[in-house]
Amino acid sequence: MEQKSRSSFSGRVGFVLAAAGSAVGLGNLWRFPYLAAQYGGGIFLLVYLILVVTFGFALMVTEIAIGRKTRLSCIGAYKALDKRFGFLGWIATLVPVIITPYYCVIGGWVMKYLFTFVTGQGMTAADNGGFFDSFIGFDAGSLTATMLDFSGPTPWFLLFVLATTVVVIFGVEKGIERASRFMMPILAVLAIFVAIYSLTIPGAMAGLKYYLLPDFSQFSLSTVLGALGQMFYSMSLAMGIMITYGSYMKKENLLEHSVTQIEVFDTLFAFVAGLMIIPAVVAFNGGDPSQINSGPGLMFVTLPMVFESMHFGEIIGAVFFLLVLFAALTSSISLMETIVSVVMDKTHMKRKPATLVVMVIILLVGIPSCLGYGPWAAIEIIGMQFLDFFDFISNSVLMPIVAVLTCILVGHVIGTKVIADEVKEGAGAFHREKMYHVMIRWIAPVLLVTILVSELLTKVFHLFSI
Ligand code: TRP
């Protein structure tokens, strides 16, 4: 791991594209819209935006600077800054281990929808959730039959994991990277097109209002926690990934600018995804935002109905899900790659066996998420299905813990000056330094601890009151 000549990105544009490519994925297209719908629309959007430009900015600057300074990936980097904080690298590494399996489950859902549209059956999916519910709720009687039947999610999950594994083993990354460079802009254009179309559906304006205008009566601490977890997830923060990316960044590249650009990219994608889905779902539900039947299935329920009402909807739907699949694959590949690189570093295994071991772990941890809405629906962990539970543990518990400890490490142990100096390398200036300092030392840790404690207490009370 201690490297002699660490490879680096060709330049600042290369760095921004790579980091943004890792950031834009299912988090923006699938997770953001359903959370926004669930947590009150405009108020969620507002809280999210505020968090992105303050805390998200500060944390991303910190992680990239730590990486560029130490030239190590996260396990080594935290240890190099302070021995006592070495464990933080391990917690951060655990996050992708929890996220990747259920990320692949959702990737499998996307594959199923792509298949459905390509085979000309897209319109059967436009039935306000019936298709989706019977898909994820699929139960063929015996477990083996359920695992193998393409009417349910499991074989699609297996396919998605397989596709990811193949790329990680054979490293056709170059091709994937090149493809995603032209697929991502097409995805952006198509998403904008669909969003504009969604807004023309009769009744969509009520949804647009719900999405854009904050209703402060809907505000609560859990809105903030939801937005916070989403921010970590979407910007790939608090899991050591940006530290690794930072370690590949050249000293003369402008760090602060790059962070701003990645943020703008990532947030625009999420915003447009919300525009595409939320006004449409409100329109299809008779114009009443309170009737939104939100949850992880939102995208899969709403978009088919949008496509059905379009000319050439079947084709547009097929292209759309293909592009989403691509965005999902590029993200799952880099998620798996992080786990594989840790396994290779720590066990000195070769790439192939290490990848296979990681694949088995992903399969084992992912299967419960796959079956959790179907045959295993009766099993709940602290009131949640498996997928929701894994999502909760990583985004609402582990990532805030990593974030808060990083703030304490930087703000009160090594000092924010170390990071600020690193940011100034090559740039000379750090425009938002004052804000950065106050954010990392005081605002972020206090906010994070408050939210984390309150949310955990709520869950515990919930648990014991049942
Ligand atoms: N940010 C990605 C998304 O929005 C998901 C993600 C989280 C990710 N951590 C990652 C992607 C690490 C690549 C690498 O979908």
Short mmCIF file of C-alpha atoms and ligand atoms in Angstrom, two decimals:
data_model
loop_
_atom_site.label_atom_id
_atom_site.label_comp_id
_atom_site.label_asym_id
_atom_site.label_seq_id
_atom_site.Cartn_x
_atom_site.Cartn_y
_atom_site.Cartn_z
CA MET A 1 0.00 0.00 0.00
CA GLU A 2 2.86 2.35 0.74
CA GLN A 3 3.47 3.23 -2.84
CA LYS A 4 6.54 4.42 -4.59
CA SER A 5 4.97 5.97 -7.60
CA ARG A 6 1.28 6.44 -7.19
CA SER A 7 -0.54 6.70 -10.47
CA SER A 8 -2.45 9.89 -10.90
CA PHE A 9 -5.21 11.35 -12.98
CA SER A 10 -4.13 12.98 -16.19
CA GLY A 11 -5.37 16.38 -15.14
CA ARG A 12 -8.06 18.26 -13.32
CA VAL A 13 -10.77 17.47 -15.84
CA GLY A 14 -9.89 13.78 -15.63
CA PHE A 15 -10.12 13.97 -11.87
CA VAL A 16 -13.47 15.75 -11.85
CA LEU A 17 -14.94 13.36 -14.41
CA ALA A 18 -13.77 10.31 -12.50
CA ALA A 19 -15.06 11.58 -9.18
CA ALA A 20 -18.34 12.76 -10.66
CA GLY A 21 -18.71 9.46 -12.48
CA SER A 22 -18.42 7.64 -9.21
CA ALA A 23 -20.81 10.06 -7.54
CA VAL A 24 -23.58 9.95 -10.14
CA GLY A 25 -25.47 6.71 -9.94
CA LEU A 26 -28.52 5.14 -8.41
CA GLY A 27 -28.18 7.56 -5.51
CA ASN A 28 -29.23 10.40 -7.78
CA LEU A 29 -31.75 8.63 -9.97
CA TRP A 30 -33.38 6.16 -7.63
CA ARG A 31 -32.74 7.19 -4.05
CA PHE A 32 -33.00 10.97 -4.15
CA PRO A 33 -36.49 11.21 -5.71
CA TYR A 34 -38.09 8.72 -3.36
CA LEU A 35 -36.57 10.34 -0.28
CA ALA A 36 -37.64 13.77 -1.46
CA ALA A 37 -41.16 12.49 -2.00
CA GLN A 38 -41.16 10.81 1.38
CA TYR A 39 -39.76 13.67 3.45
CA GLY A 40 -42.06 16.45 2.33
CA GLY A 41 -40.80 17.52 -1.11
CA GLY A 42 -39.59 21.12 -1.08
CA ILE A 43 -38.45 21.07 2.52
CA PHE A 44 -36.25 18.06 1.81
CA LEU A 45 -34.83 19.70 -1.31
CA LEU A 46 -34.02 22.86 0.64
CA VAL A 47 -32.36 21.05 3.53
CA TYR A 48 -30.45 18.91 1.06
CA LEU A 49 -29.13 21.89 -0.88
CA ILE A 50 -28.06 23.68 2.28
CA LEU A 51 -26.24 20.58 3.49
CA VAL A 52 -24.49 20.08 0.15
CA VAL A 53 -23.00 23.56 -0.03
CA THR A 54 -21.97 23.68 3.62
CA PHE A 55 -21.24 20.33 5.16
CA GLY A 56 -20.97 18.30 1.97
CA PHE A 57 -18.47 20.80 0.65
CA ALA A 58 -16.43 20.76 3.85
CA LEU A 59 -16.35 16.99 4.11
CA MET A 60 -15.45 16.45 0.48
CA VAL A 61 -12.64 19.00 0.72
CA THR A 62 -11.41 17.21 3.84
CA GLU A 63 -11.43 13.75 2.31
CA ILE A 64 -9.78 14.73 -0.94
CA ALA A 65 -7.17 16.77 0.91
CA ILE A 66 -6.41 13.89 3.30
CA GLY A 67 -5.93 11.61 0.31
CA ARG A 68 -3.75 14.04 -1.60
CA LYS A 69 -1.67 14.80 1.47
CA THR A 70 -1.04 11.27 2.67
CA ARG A 71 -1.08 9.60 -0.77
CA LEU A 72 -2.75 6.65 0.91
CA SER A 73 -6.17 5.07 0.66
CA CYS A 74 -8.43 5.40 3.65
CA ILE A 75 -7.18 2.65 5.95
CA GLY A 76 -3.61 3.91 5.85
CA ALA A 77 -4.57 7.57 5.63
CA TYR A 78 -6.44 7.86 8.92
CA LYS A 79 -3.63 5.98 10.67
CA ALA A 80 -1.02 8.27 9.15
CA LEU A 81 -2.83 11.35 10.47
CA ASP A 82 -3.20 9.95 13.98
CA LYS A 83 -2.58 6.42 15.21
CA ARG A 84 -5.61 6.48 17.50
CA PHE A 85 -7.91 7.14 14.57
CA GLY A 86 -6.74 4.20 12.49
CA PHE A 87 -9.95 2.29 13.26
CA LEU A 88 -11.88 4.97 11.40
CA GLY A 89 -10.45 3.70 8.12
CA TRP A 90 -11.90 0.32 8.90
CA ILE A 91 -15.38 1.62 9.69
CA ALA A 92 -15.26 3.65 6.48
CA THR A 93 -14.30 0.51 4.57
CA LEU A 94 -17.19 -1.38 6.09
CA VAL A 95 -19.66 1.05 4.49
CA PRO A 96 -19.16 -0.12 0.88
CA VAL A 97 -19.34 -3.72 2.13
CA ILE A 98 -22.86 -2.99 3.36
CA ILE A 99 -23.91 -0.79 0.45
CA THR A 100 -22.65 -2.83 -2.52
CA PRO A 101 -24.91 -5.86 -2.02
CA TYR A 102 -28.14 -3.91 -1.93
CA TYR A 103 -26.88 -1.54 -4.62
CA CYS A 104 -26.63 -4.63 -6.82
CA VAL A 105 -30.17 -5.62 -5.86
CA ILE A 106 -31.47 -2.30 -7.18
CA GLY A 107 -29.18 -2.69 -10.20
CA GLY A 108 -30.96 -5.98 -10.78
CA TRP A 109 -34.33 -4.21 -10.68
CA VAL A 110 -33.05 -1.86 -13.38
CA MET A 111 -31.98 -4.85 -15.50
CA LYS A 112 -35.43 -6.37 -15.18
CA TYR A 113 -37.06 -3.14 -16.31
CA LEU A 114 -34.67 -2.81 -19.21
CA PHE A 115 -35.51 -6.36 -20.26
CA THR A 116 -39.23 -5.68 -19.90
CA PHE A 117 -39.04 -2.61 -22.12
CA VAL A 118 -36.71 -4.14 -24.69
CA THR A 119 -39.02 -7.12 -25.13
CA GLY A 120 -41.92 -4.80 -25.79
CA GLN A 121 -43.73 -5.42 -22.52
CA GLY A 122 -42.94 -2.06 -20.99
CA MET A 123 -46.60 -1.11 -20.96
CA THR A 124 -47.46 -3.95 -18.60
CA ALA A 125 -45.29 -2.22 -16.02
CA ALA A 126 -47.41 0.93 -16.21
CA ASP A 127 -50.04 -0.17 -13.74
CA ASN A 128 -49.46 2.01 -10.71
CA GLY A 129 -47.31 -0.41 -8.81
CA GLY A 130 -48.99 -3.74 -9.41
CA PHE A 131 -46.21 -4.97 -11.68
CA PHE A 132 -43.52 -3.75 -9.33
CA ASP A 133 -45.13 -5.25 -6.23
CA SER A 134 -45.58 -8.63 -7.79
CA PHE A 135 -41.97 -8.45 -9.06
CA ILE A 136 -40.23 -7.73 -5.74
CA GLY A 137 -42.86 -9.66 -3.80
CA PHE A 138 -42.29 -12.73 -5.94
CA ASP A 139 -42.56 -16.03 -4.11
CA ALA A 140 -42.48 -19.24 -6.14
CA GLY A 141 -43.16 -21.44 -3.16
CA SER A 142 -39.79 -23.02 -2.57
CA LEU A 143 -36.67 -20.99 -2.02
CA THR A 144 -34.77 -22.54 -4.94
CA ALA A 145 -37.63 -21.90 -7.32
CA THR A 146 -37.84 -18.29 -6.13
CA MET A 147 -34.12 -17.80 -6.61
CA LEU A 148 -34.21 -19.05 -10.17
CA ASP A 149 -37.38 -17.52 -11.52
CA PHE A 150 -36.93 -14.43 -13.66
CA SER A 151 -40.32 -13.14 -12.62
CA GLY A 152 -38.69 -12.25 -9.32
CA PRO A 153 -35.65 -10.13 -8.42
CA THR A 154 -33.07 -12.76 -7.48
CA PRO A 155 -31.76 -13.92 -10.88
CA TRP A 156 -31.50 -10.28 -11.96
CA PHE A 157 -29.46 -9.54 -8.88
CA LEU A 158 -27.18 -12.48 -9.72
CA LEU A 159 -26.74 -11.19 -13.27
CA PHE A 160 -25.92 -7.70 -12.10
CA VAL A 161 -23.33 -9.00 -9.60
CA LEU A 162 -21.86 -11.19 -12.31
CA ALA A 163 -21.56 -8.29 -14.76
CA THR A 164 -19.87 -6.18 -12.08
CA THR A 165 -17.52 -9.03 -11.13
CA VAL A 166 -16.46 -9.68 -14.71
CA VAL A 167 -15.42 -6.07 -15.16
CA VAL A 168 -13.57 -5.99 -11.86
CA ILE A 169 -11.67 -9.20 -12.70
CA PHE A 170 -10.83 -8.51 -16.31
CA GLY A 171 -10.62 -4.79 -15.87
CA VAL A 172 -12.27 -3.77 -19.12
CA GLU A 173 -12.49 -0.50 -17.24
CA LYS A 174 -11.02 1.46 -20.10
CA GLY A 175 -13.88 0.50 -22.36
CA ILE A 176 -16.42 1.08 -19.63
CA GLU A 177 -14.93 4.45 -18.87
CA ARG A 178 -14.97 5.51 -22.47
CA ALA A 179 -18.53 4.30 -22.90
CA SER A 180 -19.71 6.07 -19.80
CA ARG A 181 -18.15 9.30 -21.01
CA PHE A 182 -20.63 9.44 -23.81
CA MET A 183 -23.49 7.60 -22.13
CA MET A 184 -23.60 9.93 -19.10
CA PRO A 185 -24.21 13.08 -21.18
CA ILE A 186 -26.92 11.23 -23.13
CA LEU A 187 -28.48 10.19 -19.85
CA ALA A 188 -28.45 13.82 -18.71
CA VAL A 189 -30.12 15.01 -21.90
CA LEU A 190 -32.70 12.25 -21.86
CA ALA A 191 -33.47 12.90 -18.19
CA ILE A 192 -34.06 16.58 -18.92
CA PHE A 193 -36.30 15.65 -21.83
CA VAL A 194 -38.35 13.26 -19.67
CA ALA A 195 -38.52 15.85 -16.88
CA ILE A 196 -39.92 18.47 -19.25
CA TYR A 197 -42.40 15.95 -20.58
CA SER A 198 -43.46 14.98 -17.03
CA LEU A 199 -44.28 18.59 -16.31
CA THR A 200 -46.77 18.64 -19.18
CA ILE A 201 -48.86 15.81 -17.76
CA PRO A 202 -52.17 17.24 -16.50
CA GLY A 203 -51.97 17.68 -12.74
CA ALA A 204 -48.18 17.81 -12.66
CA MET A 205 -48.11 21.39 -11.40
CA ALA A 206 -49.31 20.36 -7.94
CA GLY A 207 -46.37 17.98 -7.84
CA LEU A 208 -43.95 20.62 -9.03
CA LYS A 209 -45.11 22.90 -6.22
CA TYR A 210 -44.73 20.08 -3.75
CA TYR A 211 -41.18 19.48 -4.98
CA LEU A 212 -40.03 23.08 -5.14
CA LEU A 213 -41.86 24.98 -2.42
CA PRO A 214 -40.78 24.10 1.11
CA ASP A 215 -43.56 23.40 3.57
CA PHE A 216 -41.96 24.19 6.90
CA SER A 217 -44.59 22.30 8.86
CA GLN A 218 -43.07 19.13 7.43
CA PHE A 219 -39.66 19.88 8.88
CA SER A 220 -38.23 17.60 11.53
CA LEU A 221 -34.90 16.20 12.62
CA SER A 222 -35.54 13.12 10.58
CA THR A 223 -35.78 15.31 7.45
CA VAL A 224 -32.26 16.46 8.24
CA LEU A 225 -31.03 12.94 8.91
CA GLY A 226 -32.63 11.72 5.70
CA ALA A 227 -31.05 14.53 3.69
CA LEU A 228 -27.73 14.00 5.40
CA GLY A 229 -27.62 10.28 4.70
CA GLN A 230 -28.59 10.97 1.11
CA MET A 231 -25.83 13.52 0.79
CA PHE A 232 -23.20 11.04 2.00
CA TYR A 233 -24.56 8.38 -0.29
CA SER A 234 -24.88 10.51 -3.36
CA MET A 235 -21.55 12.29 -3.06
CA SER A 236 -19.81 9.05 -2.03
CA LEU A 237 -18.66 10.64 1.24
CA ALA A 238 -17.84 9.15 4.65
CA MET A 239 -16.68 5.86 3.22
CA GLY A 240 -13.10 6.64 2.33
CA ILE A 241 -13.67 6.73 -1.40
CA MET A 242 -12.90 10.39 -1.87
CA ILE A 243 -9.70 9.85 0.14
CA THR A 244 -8.63 7.29 -2.42
CA TYR A 245 -9.57 9.60 -5.28
CA GLY A 246 -7.68 12.41 -3.58
CA SER A 247 -4.59 10.25 -3.35
CA TYR A 248 -4.54 10.11 -7.13
CA MET A 249 -4.90 13.88 -7.52
CA LYS A 250 -1.95 16.00 -8.51
CA LYS A 251 -0.69 18.76 -6.23
CA GLU A 252 -1.10 21.47 -8.81
CA ASN A 253 -4.78 20.75 -9.44
CA LEU A 254 -7.23 23.14 -7.84
CA LEU A 255 -8.91 21.21 -5.10
CA GLU A 256 -11.62 23.65 -4.09
CA HIS A 257 -12.80 24.19 -7.67
CA SER A 258 -12.92 20.50 -8.33
CA VAL A 259 -15.09 19.91 -5.28
CA THR A 260 -17.49 22.62 -6.39
CA GLN A 261 -17.78 21.08 -9.84
CA ILE A 262 -18.39 17.57 -8.56
CA GLU A 263 -21.08 18.93 -6.25
CA VAL A 264 -22.81 20.81 -9.01
CA PHE A 265 -22.77 17.79 -11.32
CA ASP A 266 -24.07 15.44 -8.71
CA THR A 267 -26.77 17.75 -7.40
CA LEU A 268 -28.07 18.67 -10.85
CA PHE A 269 -28.51 15.01 -11.70
CA ALA A 270 -30.46 14.44 -8.49
CA PHE A 271 -32.55 17.55 -9.01
CA VAL A 272 -33.54 16.57 -12.54
CA ALA A 273 -34.34 13.03 -11.41
CA GLY A 274 -36.72 14.54 -8.88
CA LEU A 275 -38.30 16.70 -11.60
CA MET A 276 -38.77 13.65 -13.72
CA ILE A 277 -40.50 11.59 -11.07
CA ILE A 278 -42.22 13.70 -8.41
CA PRO A 279 -44.54 15.89 -10.53
CA ALA A 280 -45.51 12.80 -12.52
CA VAL A 281 -46.32 10.66 -9.52
CA VAL A 282 -48.50 13.41 -8.07
CA ALA A 283 -50.26 13.81 -11.41
CA PHE A 284 -50.96 10.09 -11.66
CA ASN A 285 -52.27 10.08 -8.11
CA GLY A 286 -54.92 12.64 -8.87
CA GLY A 287 -52.96 15.75 -7.97
CA ASP A 288 -52.77 15.24 -4.24
CA PRO A 289 -49.16 15.16 -2.95
CA SER A 290 -50.21 13.61 0.36
CA GLN A 291 -51.26 10.52 -1.56
CA ILE A 292 -47.75 9.76 -2.77
CA ASN A 293 -47.09 6.13 -2.20
CA SER A 294 -43.37 6.56 -1.89
CA GLY A 295 -40.60 4.20 -1.01
CA PRO A 296 -37.77 2.44 -2.77
CA GLY A 297 -40.07 1.49 -5.64
CA LEU A 298 -41.04 5.04 -6.60
CA MET A 299 -38.90 5.28 -9.73
CA PHE A 300 -39.98 1.85 -10.92
CA VAL A 301 -43.63 2.62 -10.44
CA THR A 302 -43.79 6.13 -11.84
CA LEU A 303 -41.47 6.09 -14.83
CA PRO A 304 -43.24 3.27 -16.70
CA MET A 305 -46.45 5.29 -16.45
CA VAL A 306 -44.67 8.37 -17.79
CA PHE A 307 -43.33 6.33 -20.71
CA GLU A 308 -46.71 4.80 -21.39
CA SER A 309 -48.27 8.20 -21.85
CA MET A 310 -45.55 9.25 -24.33
CA HIS A 311 -45.25 8.73 -28.05
CA PHE A 312 -42.60 6.08 -28.63
CA GLY A 313 -42.61 5.54 -24.86
CA GLU A 314 -41.59 1.92 -25.22
CA ILE A 315 -38.39 2.87 -27.05
CA ILE A 316 -37.62 5.87 -24.88
CA GLY A 317 -38.16 3.70 -21.82
CA ALA A 318 -35.78 1.05 -23.12
CA VAL A 319 -33.07 3.61 -23.86
CA PHE A 320 -33.62 5.27 -20.53
CA PHE A 321 -33.27 2.09 -18.47
CA LEU A 322 -30.19 1.16 -20.50
CA LEU A 323 -28.55 4.43 -19.54
CA VAL A 324 -29.58 4.05 -15.90
CA LEU A 325 -28.13 0.55 -15.95
CA PHE A 326 -24.88 2.00 -17.20
CA ALA A 327 -24.75 4.61 -14.46
CA ALA A 328 -25.49 1.87 -11.93
CA LEU A 329 -22.81 -0.44 -13.31
CA THR A 330 -20.07 2.17 -13.28
CA SER A 331 -20.89 2.86 -9.64
CA SER A 332 -21.15 -0.79 -8.59
CA ILE A 333 -17.84 -1.51 -10.31
CA SER A 334 -16.04 1.16 -8.32
CA LEU A 335 -17.82 0.11 -5.13
CA MET A 336 -16.68 -3.49 -5.62
CA GLU A 337 -13.24 -2.38 -6.68
CA THR A 338 -12.73 -0.56 -3.35
CA ILE A 339 -13.55 -3.70 -1.40
CA VAL A 340 -11.36 -5.84 -3.64
CA SER A 341 -8.41 -3.48 -3.29
CA VAL A 342 -8.62 -3.64 0.51
CA VAL A 343 -8.80 -7.45 0.42
CA MET A 344 -5.81 -7.56 -1.94
CA ASP A 345 -3.79 -5.18 0.21
CA LYS A 346 -4.50 -6.91 3.47
CA THR A 347 -4.39 -10.57 2.48
CA HIS A 348 -1.93 -10.34 -0.42
CA MET A 349 -4.36 -12.34 -2.51
CA LYS A 350 -4.23 -11.94 -6.27
CA ARG A 351 -6.93 -9.97 -8.04
CA LYS A 352 -8.93 -12.92 -9.29
CA PRO A 353 -9.35 -14.89 -6.03
CA ALA A 354 -9.86 -11.65 -4.10
CA THR A 355 -12.63 -10.60 -6.48
CA LEU A 356 -14.28 -14.00 -6.22
CA VAL A 357 -14.22 -13.87 -2.42
CA VAL A 358 -15.79 -10.41 -2.52
CA MET A 359 -18.38 -11.64 -5.00
CA VAL A 360 -19.42 -14.41 -2.63
CA ILE A 361 -19.74 -11.90 0.20
CA ILE A 362 -21.86 -9.61 -1.98
CA LEU A 363 -24.09 -12.52 -2.94
CA LEU A 364 -24.53 -13.71 0.63
CA VAL A 365 -25.27 -10.26 2.01
CA GLY A 366 -27.43 -9.34 -0.99
CA ILE A 367 -29.74 -12.34 -1.02
CA PRO A 368 -31.68 -11.28 2.10
CA SER A 369 -32.26 -7.85 0.52
CA CYS A 370 -33.51 -9.62 -2.58
CA LEU A 371 -35.93 -11.89 -0.78
CA GLY A 372 -36.83 -9.33 1.87
CA TYR A 373 -39.97 -8.05 0.15
CA GLY A 374 -41.04 -11.48 -1.02
CA PRO A 375 -40.64 -14.84 0.72
CA TRP A 376 -38.84 -13.28 3.67
CA ALA A 377 -41.21 -10.35 4.08
CA ALA A 378 -42.21 -11.55 7.52
CA ILE A 379 -38.67 -11.01 8.83
CA GLU A 380 -38.02 -7.53 10.11
CA ILE A 381 -35.02 -5.99 11.81
CA ILE A 382 -35.90 -3.04 14.06
CA GLY A 383 -39.09 -2.65 12.06
CA MET A 384 -37.42 -2.71 8.65
CA GLN A 385 -37.06 -5.09 5.73
CA PHE A 386 -33.51 -6.21 4.96
CA LEU A 387 -32.83 -3.72 2.18
CA ASP A 388 -34.15 -0.81 4.20
CA PHE A 389 -32.18 -2.01 7.20
CA PHE A 390 -28.86 -2.15 5.33
CA ASP A 391 -29.62 1.24 3.86
CA PHE A 392 -30.36 2.62 7.33
CA ILE A 393 -27.29 1.15 9.04
CA SER A 394 -24.91 2.49 6.41
CA ASN A 395 -26.42 5.89 5.60
CA SER A 396 -27.98 6.87 8.90
CA VAL A 397 -25.59 5.27 11.37
CA LEU A 398 -22.12 4.35 10.08
CA MET A 399 -21.61 7.27 7.71
CA PRO A 400 -22.59 9.92 10.27
CA ILE A 401 -20.23 8.22 12.75
CA VAL A 402 -17.35 8.30 10.26
CA ALA A 403 -18.17 11.90 9.42
CA VAL A 404 -18.32 13.07 13.03
CA LEU A 405 -15.05 11.37 13.96
CA THR A 406 -13.38 12.81 10.86
CA CYS A 407 -14.53 16.27 11.95
CA ILE A 408 -13.14 15.72 15.44
CA LEU A 409 -9.86 14.40 14.06
CA VAL A 410 -9.43 17.30 11.67
CA GLY A 411 -11.01 20.04 13.76
CA HIS A 412 -9.59 19.24 17.17
CA VAL A 413 -6.64 16.87 16.82
CA ILE A 414 -4.58 17.70 13.76
CA GLY A 415 -6.19 21.09 13.17
CA THR A 416 -8.01 22.44 10.13
CA LYS A 417 -4.85 24.32 9.11
CA VAL A 418 -3.28 21.10 7.86
CA ILE A 419 -6.19 20.61 5.47
CA ALA A 420 -6.38 24.28 4.51
CA ASP A 421 -2.67 24.26 3.62
CA GLU A 422 -3.18 21.21 1.45
CA VAL A 423 -6.10 22.91 -0.32
CA LYS A 424 -3.92 25.95 -1.00
CA GLU A 425 -1.23 23.86 -2.67
CA GLY A 426 -1.35 24.73 -6.31
CA ALA A 427 -4.17 27.20 -5.82
CA GLY A 428 -2.76 29.72 -3.40
CA ALA A 429 -6.16 30.50 -1.98
CA PHE A 430 -8.96 28.72 -0.17
CA HIS A 431 -12.02 30.89 -0.71
CA ARG A 432 -14.33 29.32 1.78
CA GLU A 433 -11.71 28.71 4.46
CA LYS A 434 -13.52 30.54 7.29
CA MET A 435 -16.73 28.68 6.64
CA TYR A 436 -14.76 25.46 6.38
CA HIS A 437 -13.10 26.01 9.72
CA VAL A 438 -16.31 26.73 11.64
CA MET A 439 -18.16 23.94 9.88
CA ILE A 440 -15.65 21.23 10.65
CA ARG A 441 -14.87 22.31 14.18
CA TRP A 442 -18.31 23.15 15.51
CA ILE A 443 -21.41 23.11 13.35
CA ALA A 444 -21.03 19.72 11.72
CA PRO A 445 -20.04 17.72 14.81
CA VAL A 446 -22.74 19.24 17.01
CA LEU A 447 -25.41 18.79 14.34
CA LEU A 448 -24.31 15.25 13.60
CA VAL A 449 -24.19 14.10 17.20
CA THR A 450 -27.61 15.62 17.93
CA ILE A 451 -29.22 13.95 14.97
CA LEU A 452 -27.52 10.64 15.42
CA VAL A 453 -28.41 10.33 19.09
CA SER A 454 -32.00 11.43 18.55
CA GLU A 455 -32.51 9.08 15.65
CA LEU A 456 -31.02 6.11 17.46
CA LEU A 457 -33.16 6.83 20.53
CA THR A 458 -36.25 6.99 18.32
CA LYS A 459 -35.40 3.62 16.82
CA VAL A 460 -34.75 2.10 20.23
CA PHE A 461 -38.04 3.43 21.61
CA HIS A 462 -39.79 2.18 18.52
CA LEU A 463 -38.24 -1.22 19.08
CA PHE A 464 -39.31 -1.53 22.68
CA SER A 465 -42.76 -0.13 22.24
CA ILE A 466 -43.69 -2.97 19.91
N1 TRP B 1 -22.68 7.88 -5.09
C1 TRP B 1 -23.15 6.74 -5.80
C2 TRP B 1 -24.56 6.99 -6.30
O1 TRP B 1 -25.06 8.09 -6.21
C3 TRP B 1 -23.18 5.51 -4.97
C4 TRP B 1 -21.92 5.27 -4.30
C5 TRP B 1 -21.72 5.31 -3.00
C6 TRP B 1 -20.69 4.96 -4.90
N2 TRP B 1 -20.44 5.03 -2.74
C7 TRP B 1 -19.78 4.82 -3.89
C8 TRP B 1 -20.28 4.80 -6.20
C9 TRP B 1 -18.47 4.50 -4.15
C10 TRP B 1 -18.97 4.49 -6.47
C11 TRP B 1 -18.06 4.35 -5.45
O2 TRP B 1 -25.20 6.10 -6.77
#
